[in-house]
Coordinates of C-alpha atoms in Angstrom, one line a residue:
M1 CA -4.7 -93.0 -9.3
P2 CA -7.2 -93.7 -7.1
A3 CA -8.6 -90.8 -4.4
Q4 CA -7.7 -93.6 -1.6
M5 CA -4.4 -93.3 -2.8
Q6 CA -3.9 -90.0 -3.7
S7 CA -4.7 -89.1 0.1
A8 CA -2.8 -91.5 1.2
M9 CA 0.9 -90.4 -0.7
N10 CA -0.3 -86.8 0.1
R11 CA -0.2 -87.7 4.0
L12 CA 3.3 -89.8 3.6
T13 CA 4.6 -87.0 1.8
A14 CA 2.9 -83.7 3.9
A15 CA 4.8 -86.4 7.3
V16 CA 7.9 -86.4 6.1
K17 CA 8.2 -83.0 5.1
A18 CA 7.0 -83.0 9.0
F19 CA 9.5 -84.2 9.6
S20 CA 13.2 -82.8 10.6
L21 CA 16.7 -82.6 9.3
A22 CA 18.4 -85.2 11.9
Q23 CA 14.3 -87.2 11.9
R24 CA 14.7 -87.2 7.6
T25 CA 18.8 -88.2 8.1
L26 CA 18.1 -92.0 10.0
A27 CA 15.4 -92.6 7.8
I28 CA 17.4 -92.5 5.4
I29 CA 20.3 -94.8 7.0
G30 CA 17.3 -96.6 8.2
V31 CA 16.2 -97.3 4.5
A32 CA 19.2 -97.8 3.3
V33 CA 20.0 -100.8 6.2
L34 CA 17.2 -102.7 5.2
V35 CA 18.1 -102.0 1.3
L36 CA 21.6 -103.0 2.4
G37 CA 20.0 -106.1 4.7
A38 CA 17.4 -107.2 1.6
V39 CA 20.6 -107.6 -1.7
A40 CA 22.6 -109.4 1.5
L41 CA 20.3 -112.2 3.1
S42 CA 18.5 -112.5 -1.0
T43 CA 22.3 -113.3 -1.9
W44 CA 23.0 -115.9 0.9
L45 CA 19.5 -117.9 -0.2
S46 CA 20.5 -117.6 -3.7
K47 CA 23.9 -119.0 -3.1
P48 CA 24.9 -123.1 -3.6
T49 CA 25.6 -125.7 -0.8
M50 CA 29.4 -126.3 -1.6
S51 CA 30.2 -130.2 -1.1
P52 CA 33.7 -131.2 -0.7
L53 CA 34.5 -132.8 -4.5
F54 CA 38.2 -134.6 -3.0
T55 CA 40.3 -133.3 0.1
S56 CA 44.5 -134.0 0.2
L57 CA 44.5 -133.1 -3.0
S58 CA 48.9 -132.3 -4.0
G59 CA 50.0 -129.5 -6.2
A60 CA 49.5 -130.6 -9.4
D61 CA 45.9 -132.4 -8.7
A62 CA 44.5 -129.7 -7.7
S63 CA 45.1 -127.4 -10.2
A64 CA 44.6 -130.2 -12.9
I65 CA 40.5 -130.1 -11.1
V66 CA 40.6 -126.8 -11.2
D67 CA 41.3 -126.4 -14.8
E68 CA 38.6 -129.3 -15.2
L69 CA 35.8 -127.7 -13.3
E70 CA 36.4 -124.2 -15.9
T71 CA 36.3 -125.7 -18.7
A72 CA 33.2 -127.1 -17.4
G73 CA 31.8 -123.8 -15.9
V74 CA 30.9 -125.4 -12.5
S75 CA 31.8 -122.9 -9.7
Y76 CA 33.9 -124.4 -7.1
Q77 CA 36.5 -123.1 -3.9
L78 CA 39.3 -124.0 -2.9
A79 CA 40.0 -124.7 1.5
D80 CA 42.7 -126.5 3.4
G81 CA 45.3 -124.3 1.8
G82 CA 44.2 -126.2 -2.5
S83 CA 44.1 -129.4 -0.8
T84 CA 40.4 -129.3 -0.5
V85 CA 37.6 -128.7 -4.0
L86 CA 34.5 -128.1 -2.8
V87 CA 31.5 -128.1 -5.5
P88 CA 27.6 -127.2 -5.3
A89 CA 25.7 -130.1 -3.7
D90 CA 23.6 -131.4 -6.8
Q91 CA 26.6 -131.6 -8.9
L92 CA 28.8 -133.2 -6.4
Y93 CA 28.9 -137.0 -7.6
G94 CA 28.7 -135.6 -11.4
Q95 CA 31.3 -134.2 -10.9
R96 CA 32.9 -137.3 -9.3
I97 CA 32.4 -139.8 -11.9
K98 CA 33.3 -137.4 -15.4
L99 CA 36.8 -136.4 -13.3
A100 CA 37.1 -139.6 -13.0
A101 CA 37.2 -140.9 -16.3
A102 CA 39.8 -138.1 -17.4
G103 CA 42.0 -140.0 -15.3
L104 CA 42.0 -136.9 -12.2
P105 CA 42.7 -136.9 -8.9
S106 CA 46.2 -139.4 -10.7
N107 CA 47.9 -140.2 -6.8
A108 CA 44.3 -141.0 -4.9
D109 CA 44.8 -143.7 -3.7
G110 CA 42.6 -145.7 -3.0
G111 CA 43.7 -148.0 -0.8
G112 CA 44.1 -148.2 3.3
Y113 CA 42.2 -150.6 5.5
S114 CA 38.6 -149.6 3.3
L115 CA 40.4 -152.7 0.8
L116 CA 39.1 -154.0 4.0
D117 CA 35.6 -153.3 3.6
E118 CA 35.0 -154.3 -0.3
M119 CA 36.2 -158.3 0.5
P120 CA 34.0 -160.3 -0.5
M121 CA 33.3 -162.8 1.7
T122 CA 33.9 -165.7 -0.8
S123 CA 38.2 -164.5 -0.9
S124 CA 40.3 -166.9 -1.2
E125 CA 43.1 -167.0 1.4
F126 CA 45.4 -166.3 -0.9
Q127 CA 43.5 -163.0 -1.5
Q128 CA 43.1 -161.9 2.1
Q129 CA 46.2 -161.9 2.9
K130 CA 47.3 -159.6 -0.1
T131 CA 44.6 -157.0 0.3
Y132 CA 45.6 -156.6 3.6
Q133 CA 48.8 -156.8 3.0
R134 CA 47.9 -153.2 0.1
A135 CA 46.3 -152.2 3.1
L136 CA 48.6 -151.6 4.8
E137 CA 50.9 -150.7 1.8
G138 CA 48.4 -148.0 1.6
E139 CA 47.3 -146.5 4.9
L140 CA 51.7 -146.1 6.1
A141 CA 51.8 -144.1 2.7
K142 CA 48.7 -142.5 4.1
T143 CA 50.9 -141.6 6.9
I144 CA 54.6 -140.7 5.8
G145 CA 52.2 -138.6 3.3
A146 CA 51.5 -136.5 6.3
I147 CA 54.7 -135.6 6.2
D148 CA 55.5 -131.4 6.2
G149 CA 57.8 -132.0 2.7
V150 CA 56.0 -135.1 0.9
D151 CA 54.5 -134.6 -1.6
V152 CA 53.1 -138.5 -2.7
A153 CA 54.6 -141.9 -0.6
T154 CA 55.0 -144.6 -1.9
V155 CA 55.9 -148.2 -0.7
R156 CA 56.1 -151.6 -0.9
L157 CA 56.5 -154.6 1.8
A158 CA 58.2 -158.0 1.3
M159 CA 56.5 -160.1 3.9
P160 CA 57.1 -163.4 4.1
E161 CA 55.3 -166.2 4.1
D162 CA 54.6 -168.0 7.1
T163 CA 55.2 -171.9 6.8
V164 CA 56.6 -175.2 8.6
F165 CA 59.3 -176.2 6.2
V166 CA 61.2 -173.8 7.2
S167 CA 63.3 -174.0 10.0
E168 CA 64.5 -170.4 10.0
K169 CA 61.6 -167.6 9.1
A170 CA 63.3 -164.3 6.9
D171 CA 62.4 -160.9 8.3
P172 CA 59.8 -158.9 6.9
T173 CA 61.2 -155.8 5.0
A174 CA 60.7 -152.5 3.3
S175 CA 61.1 -150.2 0.2
V176 CA 59.2 -146.4 0.5
F177 CA 59.7 -144.7 -2.6
V178 CA 58.9 -140.2 -1.2
R179 CA 58.3 -137.1 -4.5
T180 CA 58.8 -134.2 -2.1
T181 CA 57.5 -130.9 -2.8
T182 CA 59.8 -129.0 -5.2
G183 CA 62.3 -126.7 -3.4
V184 CA 62.2 -129.0 -0.8
H185 CA 64.5 -131.6 1.0
L186 CA 64.3 -134.0 3.4
G187 CA 66.3 -133.3 5.9
A188 CA 67.9 -136.8 8.9
D189 CA 65.4 -136.7 10.8
Q190 CA 62.5 -137.1 9.0
V191 CA 64.1 -140.0 7.0
Q192 CA 65.3 -141.4 10.2
S193 CA 61.4 -141.0 11.2
I194 CA 60.1 -142.6 8.3
V195 CA 62.2 -145.6 8.8
H196 CA 60.7 -145.7 12.0
L197 CA 57.0 -145.3 11.5
V198 CA 57.6 -148.3 8.8
S199 CA 59.3 -150.1 10.6
A200 CA 57.5 -150.3 13.8
G201 CA 53.9 -150.1 12.5
I202 CA 55.2 -153.8 10.5
E203 CA 55.3 -157.1 12.7
G204 CA 59.2 -158.0 13.2
M205 CA 60.7 -156.3 11.2
Q206 CA 63.8 -153.7 11.8
P207 CA 65.0 -150.5 11.3
T208 CA 67.6 -152.4 9.1
D209 CA 65.2 -152.9 6.9
V210 CA 64.3 -150.5 5.3
A211 CA 65.0 -148.7 1.4
V212 CA 64.1 -145.1 1.7
I213 CA 64.6 -143.4 -2.1
D214 CA 63.6 -139.9 -3.6
S215 CA 62.4 -139.4 -6.7
T216 CA 66.2 -138.9 -8.3
G217 CA 67.0 -141.9 -7.5
Q218 CA 68.8 -141.2 -4.5
V219 CA 69.1 -143.4 -1.7
L220 CA 68.0 -142.1 1.9
S221 CA 68.5 -145.0 3.5
A222 CA 69.9 -147.9 2.2
V223 CA 68.9 -151.5 3.8
G224 CA 71.0 -153.5 6.1
S225 CA 73.4 -150.7 6.8
G226 CA 71.5 -149.2 9.9
T227 CA 72.7 -146.1 7.9
T228 CA 70.7 -143.0 5.3
G229 CA 72.1 -140.9 2.9
G230 CA 71.0 -137.6 4.1
G231 CA 74.4 -136.8 6.0
L232 CA 73.7 -138.8 9.7
A233 CA 76.6 -140.5 9.2
G234 CA 79.0 -137.6 8.8
R235 CA 76.7 -135.2 10.4
Q236 CA 76.5 -136.9 14.0
T237 CA 80.9 -137.2 13.0
N238 CA 80.7 -133.5 12.6
E239 CA 78.8 -133.9 15.9
Y240 CA 81.5 -135.0 17.8
E241 CA 84.2 -132.9 16.2
E242 CA 83.0 -129.5 17.2
R243 CA 82.0 -130.9 21.0
V244 CA 85.5 -131.8 21.0
R245 CA 86.5 -128.9 19.2
G246 CA 84.6 -126.7 21.3
A247 CA 85.3 -128.2 24.7
V248 CA 89.0 -128.0 24.2
Q249 CA 88.7 -124.4 22.8
A250 CA 87.0 -123.0 25.6
L251 CA 90.4 -124.0 27.3
L252 CA 92.9 -122.4 24.8
D253 CA 90.3 -119.5 25.6
Q254 CA 90.7 -119.1 29.4
V255 CA 94.5 -120.2 28.9
V256 CA 96.0 -117.9 26.0
G257 CA 93.1 -115.5 25.4
V258 CA 90.3 -115.1 23.0
G259 CA 91.8 -115.2 19.0
H260 CA 94.6 -116.5 20.3
S261 CA 94.8 -120.6 19.5
A262 CA 93.6 -122.2 16.3
V263 CA 91.8 -125.7 17.0
T264 CA 91.0 -128.7 15.2
V265 CA 90.3 -131.4 15.5
T266 CA 89.6 -134.9 12.7
A267 CA 87.3 -138.1 14.2
E268 CA 86.8 -141.1 12.3
L269 CA 83.8 -143.4 14.4
D270 CA 81.9 -146.5 13.2
Y271 CA 79.1 -146.9 12.3
D272 CA 79.0 -151.2 11.6
E273 CA 76.1 -152.0 14.5
T274 CA 78.5 -155.4 16.1
Q275 CA 76.8 -158.3 18.2
R276 CA 78.6 -160.7 20.6
T277 CA 77.4 -164.3 21.9
V278 CA 79.7 -165.5 24.6
E279 CA 78.1 -169.6 26.5
Q280 CA 80.3 -170.4 30.0
F281 CA 80.4 -173.9 31.5
S282 CA 81.4 -174.0 34.6
A283 CA 81.5 -176.9 37.2
S284 CA 82.2 -176.6 41.0
E285 CA 83.1 -179.5 42.8
G286 CA 80.7 -181.2 46.1
T287 CA 78.2 -180.2 43.6
P288 CA 75.2 -183.0 44.1
P289 CA 75.0 -184.8 40.8
L290 CA 72.0 -184.1 38.4
A291 CA 71.0 -188.5 37.8
S292 CA 73.0 -190.9 37.7
S293 CA 72.3 -194.4 37.4
K294 CA 74.4 -197.8 38.2
T295 CA 74.2 -201.2 36.5
T296 CA 76.3 -204.3 38.1
E297 CA 76.6 -208.1 36.4
D298 CA 78.3 -211.0 38.2
Y299 CA 78.1 -214.1 36.3
T300 CA 79.7 -217.4 38.2
G301 CA 79.2 -221.5 36.5
S302 CA 81.0 -224.5 35.1
G303 CA 81.8 -224.3 30.8
G304 CA 82.6 -226.8 27.7
A305 CA 85.9 -228.7 27.5
A306 CA 88.1 -226.3 25.7
T307 CA 89.2 -227.1 22.6
G308 CA 92.7 -224.9 23.3
V309 CA 94.7 -222.6 22.4
L310 CA 96.4 -221.9 19.3
G311 CA 100.1 -221.8 19.0
P312 CA 102.5 -220.5 17.4
D313 CA 102.0 -221.9 13.8
N314 CA 98.2 -221.0 14.8
I315 CA 97.7 -225.0 15.0
A316 CA 96.0 -225.6 18.3
V317 CA 97.3 -227.3 22.0
P318 CA 95.0 -228.8 23.9
E319 CA 93.8 -228.2 27.2
D320 CA 92.2 -229.6 30.3
G321 CA 89.0 -230.4 29.0
S322 CA 87.4 -229.0 32.9
G323 CA 87.7 -226.1 34.0
S324 CA 84.8 -222.9 35.7
G325 CA 84.2 -219.3 35.1
T326 CA 83.6 -216.1 37.0
Y327 CA 82.1 -212.8 35.4
T328 CA 81.0 -209.5 36.7
S329 CA 80.1 -206.2 34.3
T330 CA 79.5 -202.4 35.8
T331 CA 78.2 -199.4 34.3
E332 CA 77.8 -196.7 35.5
D333 CA 76.4 -193.1 34.4
V334 CA 76.2 -189.4 35.3
Q335 CA 74.9 -186.5 34.0
N336 CA 77.3 -183.2 36.6
A337 CA 75.1 -179.8 36.9
V338 CA 77.0 -177.6 34.9
N339 CA 77.3 -173.7 35.3
K340 CA 75.8 -171.9 32.4
S341 CA 76.0 -168.5 31.3
T342 CA 74.8 -166.1 28.1
E343 CA 76.5 -163.0 27.2
V344 CA 75.0 -161.1 24.6
T345 CA 77.0 -157.4 24.3
K346 CA 75.2 -155.3 21.6
A347 CA 77.9 -152.7 19.7
A348 CA 75.5 -149.7 18.9
P349 CA 77.0 -147.5 16.0
G350 CA 78.7 -144.0 16.1
A351 CA 82.0 -145.5 18.2
V352 CA 85.4 -144.0 18.1
E353 CA 87.9 -145.5 16.1
R354 CA 90.7 -142.8 16.3
Q355 CA 90.7 -138.4 16.6
S356 CA 93.4 -136.5 15.7
V357 CA 94.4 -133.0 17.2
A358 CA 95.8 -129.9 16.2
V359 CA 96.0 -127.1 18.1
A360 CA 97.8 -123.5 16.8
V361 CA 98.6 -121.2 19.2
D362 CA 100.0 -117.3 19.4
T363 CA 103.8 -117.3 19.5
N364 CA 103.0 -113.8 22.2
A365 CA 101.0 -114.8 23.7
A366 CA 102.3 -118.2 24.4
A367 CA 105.8 -116.2 25.3
G368 CA 105.3 -117.7 29.4
I369 CA 103.1 -120.8 29.1
D370 CA 104.8 -124.4 29.4
M371 CA 104.2 -126.0 25.9
A372 CA 104.7 -129.7 27.0
G373 CA 101.4 -128.3 29.8
L374 CA 99.5 -127.1 27.9
S375 CA 99.5 -130.3 25.7
T376 CA 98.8 -132.7 28.4
M377 CA 96.3 -130.1 29.0
V378 CA 94.5 -130.7 25.6
A379 CA 95.2 -134.6 25.1
A380 CA 92.7 -133.9 28.4
A381 CA 90.0 -132.4 26.8
A382 CA 90.1 -133.6 23.7
G383 CA 90.1 -137.4 25.5
I384 CA 92.8 -138.3 23.8
D385 CA 93.4 -142.3 23.8
P386 CA 97.7 -143.1 22.4
E387 CA 96.8 -146.8 22.4
R388 CA 93.6 -146.5 20.2
G389 CA 95.8 -144.2 18.2
D390 CA 95.0 -140.7 18.4
T391 CA 97.6 -138.5 18.2
I392 CA 97.0 -134.7 19.3
A393 CA 100.6 -131.9 17.7
V394 CA 100.0 -128.7 20.0
E395 CA 102.8 -125.5 18.0
S396 CA 103.1 -121.8 19.5
M397 CA 103.8 -120.2 15.5
V398 CA 103.4 -115.9 14.3
F399 CA 99.6 -115.7 13.7
D400 CA 98.9 -113.7 10.3
T401 CA 96.9 -110.6 12.0
S402 CA 96.6 -108.3 8.5
Q403 CA 92.8 -109.8 8.3
A404 CA 91.7 -108.5 11.4
E405 CA 93.6 -105.7 11.3
A406 CA 91.7 -104.7 8.3
A407 CA 88.5 -105.8 9.3
Q408 CA 88.7 -103.6 12.9
E409 CA 89.7 -100.7 10.1
A410 CA 86.5 -101.7 8.6
L411 CA 84.5 -101.9 11.4
A412 CA 85.8 -98.4 12.8
A413 CA 85.4 -96.5 9.2
A414 CA 81.8 -98.2 9.3
D415 CA 80.4 -96.8 12.7
A416 CA 82.3 -93.3 11.9
E417 CA 80.2 -92.6 8.6
A418 CA 77.3 -93.6 11.1
E419 CA 77.6 -91.6 13.5
A420 CA 77.9 -89.4 10.2
A421 CA 75.4 -90.3 8.9
A422 CA 73.3 -90.4 12.3
G423 CA 74.1 -86.2 12.6
K424 CA 73.4 -85.8 9.7
S425 CA 69.6 -87.5 9.5
F426 CA 70.0 -85.1 13.3
I427 CA 70.0 -81.4 11.7
R428 CA 68.2 -83.1 9.2
Q429 CA 65.3 -84.0 11.0
A430 CA 66.4 -80.6 13.3
A431 CA 65.9 -79.2 10.3
I432 CA 62.6 -79.9 9.7
G433 CA 61.3 -79.4 12.7
G434 CA 62.3 -76.7 13.0
A435 CA 60.4 -75.2 9.9
A436 CA 57.4 -76.1 10.8
L437 CA 57.8 -74.9 14.6
L438 CA 58.6 -71.0 12.6
L439 CA 55.3 -72.0 9.9
A440 CA 53.7 -72.8 13.0
I441 CA 54.0 -69.9 15.0
I442 CA 54.4 -68.0 11.2
V443 CA 50.0 -69.3 11.1
V444 CA 49.1 -68.2 14.1
I445 CA 51.1 -65.4 14.3
V446 CA 48.6 -64.5 10.8
F447 CA 45.3 -66.1 13.0
A448 CA 45.9 -64.2 15.7
R449 CA 46.2 -61.0 14.1
R450 CA 43.2 -62.1 11.6
S451 CA 41.3 -62.4 14.5
G452 CA 42.4 -59.2 16.3
K453 CA 41.1 -57.2 13.1
S454 CA 37.6 -58.8 13.3
R455 CA 37.2 -58.0 16.7
R456 CA 37.9 -54.3 16.2
T457 CA 34.1 -52.0 16.3
T458 CA 34.3 -48.7 15.1
L459 CA 33.1 -46.1 18.0
D460 CA 30.8 -43.1 17.0
L461 CA 33.4 -39.9 19.0
G462 CA 30.7 -37.2 17.9
E463 CA 31.7 -33.4 16.4
I464 CA 34.9 -32.7 18.1
T465 CA 35.2 -28.4 18.3
L466 CA 37.6 -26.8 19.6
A467 CA 37.5 -23.9 21.8
P468 CA 39.5 -21.2 23.6
G469 CA 40.4 -22.2 27.0
P470 CA 41.5 -19.5 29.6
G471 CA 45.4 -19.4 28.8
D472 CA 45.8 -18.8 25.3
P473 CA 49.4 -19.9 24.6
L474 CA 49.0 -18.7 21.4
G475 CA 47.5 -16.1 21.1
I476 CA 45.4 -15.9 19.3
E477 CA 41.8 -15.3 21.0
G478 CA 41.2 -12.0 19.8
V479 CA 42.9 -13.3 16.5
A480 CA 39.7 -16.0 16.5
D481 CA 36.8 -13.3 16.5
A482 CA 38.9 -11.3 13.7
L483 CA 38.0 -14.2 11.5
P484 CA 35.2 -14.8 9.8
V485 CA 32.4 -17.5 11.0
L486 CA 32.6 -19.5 9.0
P487 CA 29.5 -22.3 7.7
A488 CA 29.4 -24.9 10.6
A489 CA 30.3 -28.6 8.5
P490 CA 27.9 -31.0 7.7
L491 CA 27.3 -33.8 10.4
P492 CA 27.8 -37.7 8.4
A493 CA 24.9 -39.4 8.5
A494 CA 23.2 -42.2 11.0
P495 CA 24.7 -45.2 10.1
D496 CA 22.1 -47.7 9.1
P497 CA 21.0 -50.2 11.6
V498 CA 20.3 -53.2 9.4
A499 CA 24.2 -52.9 8.4
V500 CA 25.3 -52.3 11.4
K501 CA 23.6 -55.1 12.6
R502 CA 25.0 -57.5 9.7
A503 CA 28.3 -56.3 10.3
E504 CA 28.0 -57.5 14.2
I505 CA 26.4 -61.2 13.1
S506 CA 29.6 -61.5 10.9
A507 CA 31.8 -60.8 13.5
L508 CA 30.4 -62.4 15.3
A509 CA 30.0 -65.3 12.7
D510 CA 34.2 -65.4 12.3
E511 CA 34.7 -65.6 16.6
Q512 CA 32.2 -68.2 16.4
P513 CA 31.3 -70.3 14.1
E514 CA 29.8 -73.0 15.5
E515 CA 28.2 -71.4 17.9
V516 CA 26.2 -69.7 15.7
A517 CA 25.4 -73.0 13.7
D518 CA 24.6 -74.6 17.1
L519 CA 21.9 -70.9 16.7
L520 CA 21.5 -71.9 13.0
R521 CA 19.8 -75.0 13.1
G522 CA 18.5 -74.8 16.8
W523 CA 16.2 -71.7 14.2
L524 CA 14.9 -74.0 11.8
V525 CA 14.0 -77.6 14.3
G526 CA 12.1 -74.9 16.1
A527 CA 10.4 -73.6 12.5
G528 CA 9.6 -76.5 10.5
P529 CA 6.9 -78.0 12.4
A530 CA 5.9 -74.7 13.3
K531 CA 5.4 -73.9 9.6
G532 CA 3.7 -77.6 8.7
R533 CA 1.4 -76.7 11.5
G534 CA 0.7 -73.4 9.7
R535 CA -0.2 -75.0 6.8

């Protein structure tokens, strides 16, 4: 290695060794951040730009396209909940061609108003009309396909041709085929929205001219009937019956109490849409005519001799040959003013044809109630019309309360079990809490005792000698003098100062470990630069 490079490395090594512990930690963190940033930047720069290959795909098409891409070894990404497939921009058009050759996506619809952009200028009128019709079908299909639950939609329009050779023009009709997502069924409201969407998008089309069929062959909306097969008529009938039943039940709950009456309503609704047109003509006296004309002819003069008149035997009888005549004719044409009124009445479907109401009242609750008056009130609340053929029946009978009592007992037993379980759970939690508290107290006591032992210090009391006092209650002064003198006991050796310091430092470390650590850290930080400078 060259001397200059070796010198630079030595200086760098010396500078690194001169760092404190905190400085070394920060330096290591900084180097790691720089390395990770470089790796992330290189990964981001090497990542290809993704472009949408297909959008608004069905689940089946997205799965088939992903399988083809995995087979070809092409990287991809899914977006928009799996309906959009992204591929590298440099492989976009190549993969589109390959997938188109494989017939994917199978549900892709290239229709819509884009067909008008591709129509040549030399196209005939027939081609223009059919292309416009296909564009309308494609746009309606795309719009219907955006409804939640609809996987694929196809629209076919039957639009009559405009011609001057017919007196009446037929209305356009439409048929809609929908395939729903697995496990999803279109409701009546969604079917009605599809019907109104198609009818409003075509000029002159009525909602009754739209047929909707699903993939199972079920007719969701029939042409001409104005009703949907999804149970719209039945749902409206049920809503009406429930509304009437609720009104009657609310009245009975106020009269006989809650749970002491039962109401059943059966209604028949007319869903036929009818239209009635009435024209009336009337003329009032004194109204001048709109137009009048009068023609009068007068003629006076002599004529030729008459040859006679026929007799009884068809033989001419001669008359006087001379004569004169007068002719007068008057003709009058008057156009009187006549008032005309036209009334068009269109009955909406859903009118009530007939309904029946049956009410059962508990005998115990109806003991002091006039049943005739109660029947009258129920009839008024339900809107009973006898002329329409409505019927009502109000009867009092004994209710079977065994099931209600059994249910009440079951609820009471369930409540008791719940309370018992809650009590057991409370006791268990209290026991666990008490045990935890007791354990905590024991741990605190143990630590306190250990801390007290660590704080104990050794005191040097010196040598204790027995000195006779002035008052010797035991009377051993003389005896003590007579006893032989024993040699002095050896004094204990003085403690080692280093051991004493170590014990003090250990006790201090046990009592205040954090302060001792900070002190040692400060000594190390202060000693590092000084050691480097000494070198």
